[in-house]
């Protein structure tokens, strides 16, 4: 937000994904802890978290996250394990 001009600034289009949190009708400490840990320990190489939203159909909360083009960490490790420089 540009406070001097009193307008929202838009960045380039960003692909996002939603991480559904089943049975989370209320924001609990575990949920907030996950968000806090991501911001504290994520660093530049971590998946960015942009916010929280609520699924209107079932009332569960979801995390709005940067879309990982390579897929999940598990999928990446499964496909590239032998190529990694340990």
Backbone as CSV, one residue per row, in Angstrom:
resi,resn,N_x,N_y,N_z,CA_x,CA_y,CA_z,C_x,C_y,C_z
1,UNK,0.840,-1.178,0.000,0.000,0.000,0.000,0.880,1.235,0.000
2,UNK,0.614,2.155,-0.899,1.348,3.417,-0.968,0.586,4.434,-0.133
3,UNK,1.103,4.706,1.054,0.407,5.598,1.975,0.406,7.053,1.507
4,UNK,1.419,7.453,0.767,1.459,8.834,0.279,0.389,9.094,-0.770
5,UNK,0.189,8.118,-1.651,-0.819,8.269,-2.706,-2.170,7.682,-2.317
6,UNK,-2.180,6.949,-1.196,-3.400,6.320,-0.687,-4.012,5.337,-1.704
7,UNK,-3.128,4.524,-2.328,-3.572,3.525,-3.303,-2.820,2.220,-3.064
8,UNK,-3.414,1.123,-3.524,-2.753,-0.174,-3.463,-1.803,-0.307,-4.635
9,UNK,-0.621,-0.850,-4.403,0.333,-1.158,-5.465,0.129,-2.608,-5.866
10,UNK,0.139,-2.862,-7.142,0.012,-4.234,-7.640,1.350,-4.716,-8.145
11,UNK,1.672,-5.958,-7.809,2.864,-6.594,-8.356,2.435,-7.398,-9.578
12,UNK,3.412,-7.936,-10.270,3.118,-8.786,-11.425,2.265,-9.980,-10.989
13,UNK,1.593,-10.568,-11.938,0.748,-11.725,-11.649,1.561,-12.822,-10.980
14,UNK,1.029,-13.410,-9.932,1.704,-14.460,-9.178,0.799,-15.680,-9.103
15,UNK,1.358,-16.847,-9.414,0.606,-18.089,-9.275,0.571,-18.472,-7.800
16,UNK,-0.592,-18.829,-7.313,-0.749,-19.228,-5.914,-1.457,-20.568,-5.835
17,UNK,-1.381,-21.182,-4.666,-2.148,-22.386,-4.395,-2.787,-22.219,-3.019
18,UNK,-3.760,-23.030,-2.748,-4.451,-22.996,-1.462,-4.164,-24.289,-0.724
19,UNK,-3.665,-24.164,0.496,-3.439,-25.337,1.340,-4.633,-25.436,2.272
20,UNK,-5.474,-26.408,2.014,-6.667,-26.599,2.825,-6.326,-27.173,4.179
21,UNK,-6.980,-26.674,5.176,-6.788,-27.165,6.539,-8.095,-27.780,6.995
22,UNK,-8.224,-29.079,6.756,-9.463,-29.781,7.089,-9.748,-29.696,8.578
23,UNK,-11.006,-29.548,8.888,-11.496,-29.488,10.269,-10.931,-28.290,11.036
24,UNK,-10.623,-27.219,10.332,-10.172,-25.984,10.974,-11.242,-24.926,10.779
25,UNK,-12.286,-25.003,11.561,-13.353,-24.014,11.475,-12.999,-22.774,12.280
26,UNK,-12.095,-22.927,13.224,-11.603,-21.805,14.017,-10.092,-21.778,13.885
27,UNK,-9.527,-20.585,13.863,-8.072,-20.486,13.805,-7.528,-20.851,15.177
28,UNK,-6.758,-21.913,15.203,-6.201,-22.428,16.453,-4.715,-22.105,16.523
29,UNK,-4.140,-22.361,17.697,-2.716,-22.090,17.904,-1.833,-22.847,16.930
30,UNK,-2.187,-24.119,16.600,-1.357,-24.908,15.684,-1.285,-24.237,14.309
31,UNK,-2.416,-23.729,13.869,-2.487,-23.051,12.576,-1.621,-21.798,12.584
32,UNK,-1.770,-20.988,13.604,-0.990,-19.757,13.710,0.495,-20.057,13.876
33,UNK,0.818,-21.140,14.560,2.213,-21.537,14.740,2.843,-21.892,13.400
34,UNK,2.104,-22.578,12.535,2.619,-22.927,11.210,2.937,-21.661,10.419
35,UNK,2.054,-20.686,10.463,2.274,-19.421,9.768,3.493,-18.711,10.353
36,UNK,3.569,-18.651,11.681,4.681,-17.983,12.355,6.016,-18.646,12.000
37,UNK,6.062,-19.970,12.040,7.301,-20.693,11.723,7.737,-20.450,10.282
38,UNK,6.782,-20.398,9.377,7.105,-20.156,7.974,7.749,-18.776,7.815
39,UNK,7.207,-17.782,8.494,7.755,-16.431,8.387,9.099,-16.302,9.100
40,UNK,9.256,-16.959,10.235,10.499,-16.871,11.015,11.650,-17.616,10.369
41,UNK,11.373,-18.843,9.920,12.442,-19.746,9.512,12.473,-20.028,8.016
42,UNK,11.555,-19.452,7.286,11.447,-19.765,5.865,12.606,-19.280,5.027
43,UNK,13.033,-18.059,5.242,14.113,-17.509,4.426,13.660,-17.257,3.002
44,UNK,14.597,-16.861,2.164,14.286,-16.524,0.773,13.936,-17.730,-0.075
45,UNK,14.382,-18.917,0.327,14.137,-20.101,-0.488,12.833,-20.803,-0.122
46,UNK,12.141,-20.327,0.878,10.902,-20.966,1.318,9.720,-20.501,0.467
47,UNK,8.694,-21.300,0.473,7.449,-20.934,-0.197,6.823,-19.770,0.574
48,UNK,6.458,-18.721,-0.152,5.871,-17.536,0.487,4.426,-17.809,0.884
49,UNK,4.037,-17.284,2.013,2.648,-17.319,2.458,2.096,-15.909,2.305
50,UNK,0.997,-15.788,1.561,0.428,-14.479,1.270,-0.729,-14.116,2.196
51,UNK,-1.361,-15.110,2.781,-2.483,-14.785,3.640,-3.311,-16.003,3.989
52,UNK,-4.456,-15.735,4.541,-5.383,-16.769,4.996,-6.747,-16.446,4.405
53,UNK,-7.459,-17.482,4.000,-8.812,-17.293,3.500,-9.707,-18.393,4.077
54,UNK,-10.979,-18.275,3.860,-11.929,-19.251,4.396,-12.763,-19.809,3.254
55,UNK,-12.905,-21.123,3.232,-13.744,-21.787,2.245,-15.201,-21.599,2.658
56,UNK,-15.968,-20.899,1.855,-17.358,-20.610,2.216,-18.245,-21.851,2.183
57,UNK,-17.827,-22.873,1.426,-18.644,-24.082,1.329,-18.610,-24.921,2.597
58,UNK,-17.410,-25.072,3.211,-17.316,-25.936,4.393,-16.847,-25.211,5.655
59,UNK,-16.488,-23.939,5.533,-16.101,-23.163,6.715,-14.669,-23.376,7.181
60,UNK,-13.899,-24.212,6.471,-12.510,-24.456,6.855,-11.605,-23.341,6.336
61,UNK,-10.511,-23.113,7.038,-9.537,-22.108,6.628,-8.525,-22.711,5.672
62,UNK,-7.930,-21.832,4.849,-6.905,-22.244,3.909,-5.788,-21.208,3.926
63,UNK,-4.569,-21.678,3.668,-3.421,-20.794,3.560,-3.210,-20.487,2.079
64,UNK,-3.085,-19.205,1.732,-2.786,-18.784,0.370,-1.272,-18.735,0.254
65,UNK,-0.718,-19.603,-0.608,0.728,-19.776,-0.701,1.215,-19.611,-2.129
66,UNK,2.509,-19.335,-2.238,3.159,-19.310,-3.542,3.053,-20.699,-4.170
67,UNK,2.759,-20.746,-5.453,2.664,-22.017,-6.158,4.065,-22.543,-6.433
68,UNK,4.329,-23.779,-6.062,5.627,-24.407,-6.290,5.577,-25.172,-7.611
69,UNK,6.237,-24.655,-8.617,6.195,-25.279,-9.946,6.746,-26.698,-9.943
70,UNK,7.700,-26.985,-9.055,8.281,-28.329,-8.981,7.404,-29.287,-8.175
71,UNK,6.331,-28.816,-7.609,5.440,-29.660,-6.818,5.868,-29.695,-5.365
72,UNK,5.434,-30.700,-4.657,5.740,-30.805,-3.232,7.205,-31.183,-3.015
73,UNK,7.699,-30.922,-1.822,9.066,-31.308,-1.479,9.234,-32.816,-1.613
74,UNK,8.254,-33.572,-1.192,8.325,-35.029,-1.301,8.488,-35.446,-2.755
75,UNK,7.708,-34.868,-3.647,7.784,-35.201,-5.067,9.154,-34.830,-5.638
76,UNK,9.671,-33.677,-5.247,10.981,-33.240,-5.706,12.070,-34.205,-5.244
77,UNK,12.034,-34.590,-3.979,13.041,-35.512,-3.453,12.948,-36.882,-4.111
78,UNK,11.728,-37.354,-4.340,11.549,-38.654,-4.976,12.128,-38.678,-6.387
79,UNK,11.960,-37.573,-7.125,12.395,-37.571,-8.519,13.854,-37.165,-8.690
80,UNK,14.421,-36.410,-7.770,15.776,-35.872,-7.947,16.743,-36.344,-6.873
81,UNK,16.371,-37.312,-6.060,17.193,-37.734,-4.926,18.622,-38.070,-5.337
82,UNK,18.772,-38.853,-6.401,20.111,-39.297,-6.820,20.951,-38.152,-7.385
83,UNK,20.297,-37.059,-7.807,21.014,-35.927,-8.403,21.467,-34.910,-7.361
84,UNK,20.943,-34.988,-6.155,21.270,-34.001,-5.131,22.701,-34.164,-4.640
85,UNK,23.361,-33.048,-4.416,24.730,-33.037,-3.920,24.695,-32.971,-2.393
86,UNK,24.773,-34.128,-1.761,24.686,-34.195,-0.289,26.016,-33.854,0.310
